[in-house]
PDB file of C-alpha atoms in Angstrom:
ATOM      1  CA  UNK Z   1     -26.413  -3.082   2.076  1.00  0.00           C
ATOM      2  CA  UNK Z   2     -26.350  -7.079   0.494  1.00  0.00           C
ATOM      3  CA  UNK Z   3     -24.825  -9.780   2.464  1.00  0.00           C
ATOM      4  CA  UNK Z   4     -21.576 -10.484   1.017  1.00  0.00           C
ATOM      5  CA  UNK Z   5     -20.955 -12.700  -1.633  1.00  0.00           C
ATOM      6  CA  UNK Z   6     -19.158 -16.133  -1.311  1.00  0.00           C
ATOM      7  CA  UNK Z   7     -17.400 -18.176  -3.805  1.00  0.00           C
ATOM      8  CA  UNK Z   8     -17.392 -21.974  -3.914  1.00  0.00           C
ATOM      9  CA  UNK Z   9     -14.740 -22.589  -0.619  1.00  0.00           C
ATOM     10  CA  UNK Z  10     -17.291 -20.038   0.992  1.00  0.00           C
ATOM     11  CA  UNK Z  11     -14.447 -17.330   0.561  1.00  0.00           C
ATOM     12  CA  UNK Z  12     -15.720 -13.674   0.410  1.00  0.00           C
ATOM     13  CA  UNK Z  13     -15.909 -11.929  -2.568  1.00  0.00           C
ATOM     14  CA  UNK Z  14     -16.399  -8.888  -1.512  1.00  0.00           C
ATOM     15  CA  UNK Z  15     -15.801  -6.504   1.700  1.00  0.00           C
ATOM     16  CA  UNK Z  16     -16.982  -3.513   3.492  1.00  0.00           C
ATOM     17  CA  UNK Z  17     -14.102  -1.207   4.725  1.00  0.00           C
ATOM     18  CA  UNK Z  18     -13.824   2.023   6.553  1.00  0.00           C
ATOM     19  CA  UNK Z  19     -11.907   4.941   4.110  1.00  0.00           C
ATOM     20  CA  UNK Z  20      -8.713   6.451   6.353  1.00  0.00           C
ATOM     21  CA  UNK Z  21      -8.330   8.981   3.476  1.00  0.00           C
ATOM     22  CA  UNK Z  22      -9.989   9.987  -0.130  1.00  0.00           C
ATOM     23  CA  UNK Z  23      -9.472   7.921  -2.526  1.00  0.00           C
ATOM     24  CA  UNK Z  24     -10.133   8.855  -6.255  1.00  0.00           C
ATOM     25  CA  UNK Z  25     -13.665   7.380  -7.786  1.00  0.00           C
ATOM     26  CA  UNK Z  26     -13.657   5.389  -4.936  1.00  0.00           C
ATOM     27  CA  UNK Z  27     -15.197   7.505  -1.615  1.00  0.00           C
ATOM     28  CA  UNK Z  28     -13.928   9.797   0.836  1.00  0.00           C
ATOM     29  CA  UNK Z  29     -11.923  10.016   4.095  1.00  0.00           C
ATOM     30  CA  UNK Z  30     -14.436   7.486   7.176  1.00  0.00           C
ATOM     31  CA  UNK Z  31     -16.903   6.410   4.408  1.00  0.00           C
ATOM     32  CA  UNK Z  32     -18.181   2.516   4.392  1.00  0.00           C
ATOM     33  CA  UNK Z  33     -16.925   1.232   1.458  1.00  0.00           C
ATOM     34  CA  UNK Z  34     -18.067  -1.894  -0.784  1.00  0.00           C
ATOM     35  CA  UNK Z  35     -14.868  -3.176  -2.567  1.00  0.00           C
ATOM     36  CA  UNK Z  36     -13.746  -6.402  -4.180  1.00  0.00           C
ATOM     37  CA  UNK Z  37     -12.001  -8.802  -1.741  1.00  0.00           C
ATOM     38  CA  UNK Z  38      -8.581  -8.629  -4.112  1.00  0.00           C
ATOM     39  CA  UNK Z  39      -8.555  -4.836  -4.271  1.00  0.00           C
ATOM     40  CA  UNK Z  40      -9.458  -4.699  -0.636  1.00  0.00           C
ATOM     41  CA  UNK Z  41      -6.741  -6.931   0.633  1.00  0.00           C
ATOM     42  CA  UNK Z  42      -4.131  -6.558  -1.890  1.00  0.00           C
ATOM     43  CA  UNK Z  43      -4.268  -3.070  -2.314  1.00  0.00           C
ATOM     44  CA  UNK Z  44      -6.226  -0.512   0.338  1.00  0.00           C
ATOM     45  CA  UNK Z  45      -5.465  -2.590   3.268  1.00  0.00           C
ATOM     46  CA  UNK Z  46      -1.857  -3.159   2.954  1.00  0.00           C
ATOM     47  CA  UNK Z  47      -1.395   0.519   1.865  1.00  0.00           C
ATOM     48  CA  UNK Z  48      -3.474   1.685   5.149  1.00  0.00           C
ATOM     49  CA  UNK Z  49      -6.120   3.465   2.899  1.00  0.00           C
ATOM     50  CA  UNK Z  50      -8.810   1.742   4.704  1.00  0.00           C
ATOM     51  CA  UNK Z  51      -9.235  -0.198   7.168  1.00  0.00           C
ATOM     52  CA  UNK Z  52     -11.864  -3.686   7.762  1.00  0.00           C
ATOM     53  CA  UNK Z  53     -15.634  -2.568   8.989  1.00  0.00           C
ATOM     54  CA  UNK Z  54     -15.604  -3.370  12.752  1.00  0.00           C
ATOM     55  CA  UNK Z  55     -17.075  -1.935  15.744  1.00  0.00           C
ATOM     56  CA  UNK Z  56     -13.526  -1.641  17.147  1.00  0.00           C
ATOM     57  CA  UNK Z  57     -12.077  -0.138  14.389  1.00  0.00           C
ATOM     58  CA  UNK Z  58     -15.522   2.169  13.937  1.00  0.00           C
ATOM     59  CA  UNK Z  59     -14.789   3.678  17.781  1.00  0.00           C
ATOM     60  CA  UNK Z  60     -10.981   3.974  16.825  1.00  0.00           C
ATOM     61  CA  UNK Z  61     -11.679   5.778  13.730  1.00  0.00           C
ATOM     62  CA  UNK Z  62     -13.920   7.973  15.816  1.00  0.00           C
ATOM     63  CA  UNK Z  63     -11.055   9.231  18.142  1.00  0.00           C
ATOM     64  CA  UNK Z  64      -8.916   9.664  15.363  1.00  0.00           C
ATOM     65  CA  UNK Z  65     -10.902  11.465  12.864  1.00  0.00           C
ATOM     66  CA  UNK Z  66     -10.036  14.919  13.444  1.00  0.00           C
ATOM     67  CA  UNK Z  67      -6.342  14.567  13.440  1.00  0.00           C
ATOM     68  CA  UNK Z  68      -7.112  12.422  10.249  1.00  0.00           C
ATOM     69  CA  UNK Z  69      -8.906  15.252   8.704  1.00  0.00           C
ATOM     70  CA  UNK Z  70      -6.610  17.784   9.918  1.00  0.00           C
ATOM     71  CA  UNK Z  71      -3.971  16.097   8.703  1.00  0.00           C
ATOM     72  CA  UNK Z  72      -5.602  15.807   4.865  1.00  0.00           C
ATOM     73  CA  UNK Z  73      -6.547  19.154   5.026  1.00  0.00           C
ATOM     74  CA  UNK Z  74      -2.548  19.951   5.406  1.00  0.00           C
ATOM     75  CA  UNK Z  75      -1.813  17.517   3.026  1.00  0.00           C
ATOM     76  CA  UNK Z  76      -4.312  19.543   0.213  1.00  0.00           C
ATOM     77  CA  UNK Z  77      -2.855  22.677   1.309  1.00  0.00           C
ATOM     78  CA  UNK Z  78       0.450  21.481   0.301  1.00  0.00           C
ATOM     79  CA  UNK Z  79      -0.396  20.251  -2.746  1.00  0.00           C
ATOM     80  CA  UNK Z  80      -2.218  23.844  -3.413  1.00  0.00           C
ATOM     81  CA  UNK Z  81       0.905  25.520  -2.918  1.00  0.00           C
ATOM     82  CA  UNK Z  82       3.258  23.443  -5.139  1.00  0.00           C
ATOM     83  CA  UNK Z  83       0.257  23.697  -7.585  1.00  0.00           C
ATOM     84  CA  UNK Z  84       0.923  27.228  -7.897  1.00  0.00           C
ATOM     85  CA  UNK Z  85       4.556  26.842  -8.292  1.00  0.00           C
ATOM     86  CA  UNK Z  86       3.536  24.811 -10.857  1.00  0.00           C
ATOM     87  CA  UNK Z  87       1.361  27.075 -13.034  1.00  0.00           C
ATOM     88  CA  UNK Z  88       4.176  29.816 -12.672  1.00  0.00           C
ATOM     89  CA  UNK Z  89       7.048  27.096 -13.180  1.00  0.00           C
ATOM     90  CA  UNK Z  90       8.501  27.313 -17.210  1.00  0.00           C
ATOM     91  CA  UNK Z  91       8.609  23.897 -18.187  1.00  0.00           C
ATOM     92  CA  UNK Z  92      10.945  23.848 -21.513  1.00  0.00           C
ATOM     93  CA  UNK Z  93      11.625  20.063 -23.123  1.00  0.00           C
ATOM     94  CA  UNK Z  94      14.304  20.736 -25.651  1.00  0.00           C
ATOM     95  CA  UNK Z  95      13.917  18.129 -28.556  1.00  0.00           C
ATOM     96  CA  UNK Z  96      15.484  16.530 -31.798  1.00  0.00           C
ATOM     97  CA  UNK Z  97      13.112  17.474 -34.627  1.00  0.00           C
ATOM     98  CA  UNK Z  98      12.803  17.537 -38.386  1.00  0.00           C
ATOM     99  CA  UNK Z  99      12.377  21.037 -39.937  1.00  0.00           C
ATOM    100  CA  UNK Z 100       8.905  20.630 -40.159  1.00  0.00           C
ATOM    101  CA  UNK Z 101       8.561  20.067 -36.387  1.00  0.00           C
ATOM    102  CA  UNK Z 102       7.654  16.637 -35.696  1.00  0.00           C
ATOM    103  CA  UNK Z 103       9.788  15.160 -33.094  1.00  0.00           C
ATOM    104  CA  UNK Z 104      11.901  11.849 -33.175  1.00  0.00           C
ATOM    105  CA  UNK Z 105      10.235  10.197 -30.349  1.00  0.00           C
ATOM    106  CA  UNK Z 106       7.376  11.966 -28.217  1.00  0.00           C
ATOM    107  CA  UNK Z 107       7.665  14.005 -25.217  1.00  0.00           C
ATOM    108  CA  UNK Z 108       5.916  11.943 -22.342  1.00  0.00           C
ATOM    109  CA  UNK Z 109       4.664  12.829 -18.618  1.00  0.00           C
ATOM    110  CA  UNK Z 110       8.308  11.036 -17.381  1.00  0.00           C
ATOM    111  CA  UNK Z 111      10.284  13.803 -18.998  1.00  0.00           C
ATOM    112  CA  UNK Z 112       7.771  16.516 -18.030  1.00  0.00           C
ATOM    113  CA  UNK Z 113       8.037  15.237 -14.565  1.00  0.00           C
ATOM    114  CA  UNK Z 114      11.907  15.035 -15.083  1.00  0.00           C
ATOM    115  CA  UNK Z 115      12.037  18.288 -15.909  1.00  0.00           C
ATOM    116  CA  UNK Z 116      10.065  19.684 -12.984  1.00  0.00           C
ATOM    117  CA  UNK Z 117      12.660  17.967 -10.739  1.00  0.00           C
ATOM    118  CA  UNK Z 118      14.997  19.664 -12.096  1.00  0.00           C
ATOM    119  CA  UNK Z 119      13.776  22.996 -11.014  1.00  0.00           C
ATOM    120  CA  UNK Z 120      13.220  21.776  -7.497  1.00  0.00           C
ATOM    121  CA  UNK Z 121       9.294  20.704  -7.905  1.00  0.00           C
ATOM    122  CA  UNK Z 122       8.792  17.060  -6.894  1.00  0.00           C
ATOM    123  CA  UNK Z 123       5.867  15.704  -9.089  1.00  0.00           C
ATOM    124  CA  UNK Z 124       4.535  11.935  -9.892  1.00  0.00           C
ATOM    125  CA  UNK Z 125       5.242  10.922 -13.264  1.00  0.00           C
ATOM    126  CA  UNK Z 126       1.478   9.851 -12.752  1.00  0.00           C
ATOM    127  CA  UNK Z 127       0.110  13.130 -11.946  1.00  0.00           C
ATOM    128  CA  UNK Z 128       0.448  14.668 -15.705  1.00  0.00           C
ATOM    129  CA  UNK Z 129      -2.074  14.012 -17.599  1.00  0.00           C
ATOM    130  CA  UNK Z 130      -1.222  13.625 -20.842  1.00  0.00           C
ATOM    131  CA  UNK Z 131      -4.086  12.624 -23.542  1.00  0.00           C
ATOM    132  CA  UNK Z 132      -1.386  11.080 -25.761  1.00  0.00           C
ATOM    133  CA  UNK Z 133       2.392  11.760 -26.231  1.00  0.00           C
ATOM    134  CA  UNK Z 134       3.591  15.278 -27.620  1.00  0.00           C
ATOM    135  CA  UNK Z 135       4.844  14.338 -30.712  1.00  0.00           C
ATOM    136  CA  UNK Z 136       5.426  18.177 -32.322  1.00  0.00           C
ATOM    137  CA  UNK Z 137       7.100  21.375 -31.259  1.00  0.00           C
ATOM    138  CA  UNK Z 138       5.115  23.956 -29.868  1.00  0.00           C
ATOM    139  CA  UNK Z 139       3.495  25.246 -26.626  1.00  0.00           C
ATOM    140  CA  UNK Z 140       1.295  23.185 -24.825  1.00  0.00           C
ATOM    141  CA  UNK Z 141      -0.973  23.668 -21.614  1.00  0.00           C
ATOM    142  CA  UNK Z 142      -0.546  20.520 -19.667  1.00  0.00           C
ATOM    143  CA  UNK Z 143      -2.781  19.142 -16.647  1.00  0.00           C
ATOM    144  CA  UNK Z 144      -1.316  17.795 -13.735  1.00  0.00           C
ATOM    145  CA  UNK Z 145      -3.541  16.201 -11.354  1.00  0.00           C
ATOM    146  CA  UNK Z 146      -1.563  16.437  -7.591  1.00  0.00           C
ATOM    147  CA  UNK Z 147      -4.258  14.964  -5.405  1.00  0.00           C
ATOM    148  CA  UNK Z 148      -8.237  14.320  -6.243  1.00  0.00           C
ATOM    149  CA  UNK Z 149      -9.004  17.850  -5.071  1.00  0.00           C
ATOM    150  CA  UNK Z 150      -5.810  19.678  -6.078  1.00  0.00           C
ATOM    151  CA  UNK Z 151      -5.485  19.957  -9.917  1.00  0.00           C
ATOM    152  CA  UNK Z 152      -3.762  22.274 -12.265  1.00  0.00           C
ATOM    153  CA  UNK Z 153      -2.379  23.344 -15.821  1.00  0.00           C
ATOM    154  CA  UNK Z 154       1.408  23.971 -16.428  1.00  0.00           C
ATOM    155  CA  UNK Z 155       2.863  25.160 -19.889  1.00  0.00           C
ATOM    156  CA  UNK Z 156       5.280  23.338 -21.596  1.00  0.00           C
ATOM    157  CA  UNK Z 157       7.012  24.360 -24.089  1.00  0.00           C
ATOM    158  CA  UNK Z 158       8.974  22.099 -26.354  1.00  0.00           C
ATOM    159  CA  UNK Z 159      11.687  23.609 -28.563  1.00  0.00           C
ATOM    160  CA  UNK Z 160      14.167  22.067 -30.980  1.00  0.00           C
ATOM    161  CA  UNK Z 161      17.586  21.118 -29.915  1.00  0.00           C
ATOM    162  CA  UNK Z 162      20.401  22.583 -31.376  1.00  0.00           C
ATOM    163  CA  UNK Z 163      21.472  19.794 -33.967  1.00  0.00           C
ATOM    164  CA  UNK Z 164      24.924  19.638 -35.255  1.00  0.00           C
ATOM    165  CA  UNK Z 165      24.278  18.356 -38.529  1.00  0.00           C
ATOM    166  CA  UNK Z 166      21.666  21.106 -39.536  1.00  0.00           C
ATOM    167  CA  UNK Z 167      18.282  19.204 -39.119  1.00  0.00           C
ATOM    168  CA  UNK Z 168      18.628  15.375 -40.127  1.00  0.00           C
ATOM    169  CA  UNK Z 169      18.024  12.363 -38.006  1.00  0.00           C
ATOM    170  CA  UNK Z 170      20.132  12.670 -34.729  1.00  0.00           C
ATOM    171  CA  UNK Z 171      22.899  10.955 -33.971  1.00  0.00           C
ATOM    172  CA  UNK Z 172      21.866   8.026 -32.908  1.00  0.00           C
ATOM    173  CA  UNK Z 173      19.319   7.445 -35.328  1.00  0.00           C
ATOM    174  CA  UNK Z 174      21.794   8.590 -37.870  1.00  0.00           C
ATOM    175  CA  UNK Z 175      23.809   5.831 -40.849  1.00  0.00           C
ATOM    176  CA  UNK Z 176      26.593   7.877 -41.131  1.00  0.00           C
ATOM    177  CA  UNK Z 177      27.002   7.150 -37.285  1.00  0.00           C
ATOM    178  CA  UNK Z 178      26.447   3.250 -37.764  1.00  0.00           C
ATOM    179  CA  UNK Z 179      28.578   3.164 -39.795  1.00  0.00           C
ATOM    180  CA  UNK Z 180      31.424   5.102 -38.128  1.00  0.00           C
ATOM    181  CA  UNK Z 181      30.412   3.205 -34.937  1.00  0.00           C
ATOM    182  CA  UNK Z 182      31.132  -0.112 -36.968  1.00  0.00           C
ATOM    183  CA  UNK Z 183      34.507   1.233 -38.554  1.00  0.00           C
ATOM    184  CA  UNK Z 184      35.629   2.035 -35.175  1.00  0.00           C
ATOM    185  CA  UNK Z 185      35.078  -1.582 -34.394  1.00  0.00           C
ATOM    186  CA  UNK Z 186      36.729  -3.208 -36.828  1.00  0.00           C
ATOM    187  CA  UNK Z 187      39.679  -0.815 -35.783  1.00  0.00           C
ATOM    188  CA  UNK Z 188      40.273  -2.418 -32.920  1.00  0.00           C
TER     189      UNK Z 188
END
């Protein structure tokens, strides 16, 4: 353990703090933790992630551990369950598309998130993990990261959308509809 570091105005730079829950590539629920002073105060404090090293806080951390653990344990075993809800789910993202398949646009984690809302299962935006946009049709196996110890894989599947004009930009992408849009206008 080093002495803290002080800046210029003798301000700390960084801080030792007590965990009140895991926290990903960080440590785990009533670990010491050496953190910057900006991501300490601005960030795990405020959120009540962890708490400043003291021997008060030490004792009080004592007493509560097991209902803190208890009640992480509950929270994993939630996430476990809607994780398996998950990997049954059918996650279909319905597209516009040329005929060779390439979408107009991508397919990112806020519509596969959007989508799971729709069939009743509440996940982050944050939690997919996408490598890079889906940018083609097809059938892809997805990872969704719920918590650091709960992860799984969901299928999507992402089809092309029933287009009236038989394949060609959509509509809003479209001239012809530019134009009409501006002939419309002029109309009036």
């Amino acid at each position: 353990p080093q002495a803290p570091r002080t800046a210029p105005g003798g301000h700390r730079i960084d801080m030792k703090l007590l965990l009140q829950r895991n926290i990903e590539n960080l440590g785990r629920l009533g670990e010491v933790v050496h953190v910057a002073d900006g991501y300490g105060r601005n960030f795990l404090l405020p959120k009540g992630y962890a708490v400043e090293l003291t021997k008060d806080n030490l004792h009080r951390f004592e007493i509560m551990k097991r209902r803190l653990i208890a009640l992480e344990q509950e929270t994993i075993q939630k996430f476990q369950l809607l994780a398996k809800e998950i990997e049954k789910a059918s996650c279909t993202i319905i597209a516009n598309s040329t005929e060779e398949g390439h979408l107009y646009g991508s397919v990112a984690a806020r519509d596969i998130a959007k989508n799971f809302a729709a069939e009743g299962l509440e996940v982050d935006p944050r939690s997919v993990l996408l490598d890079e946009p889906i940018k083609k049709l097809g059938i892809y196996k997805v990872r969704v990261r719920l918590h650091p110890d709960v992860e799984c894989e969901a299928k999507v599947w992402v089809v092309k959308g029933d287009d009236a004009e038989g394949g060609g930009a959509p509509p809003e992408f479209s001239e012809d509809a530019e134009l009409e849009e501006e002939g419309a206008e002029a109309e009036v």
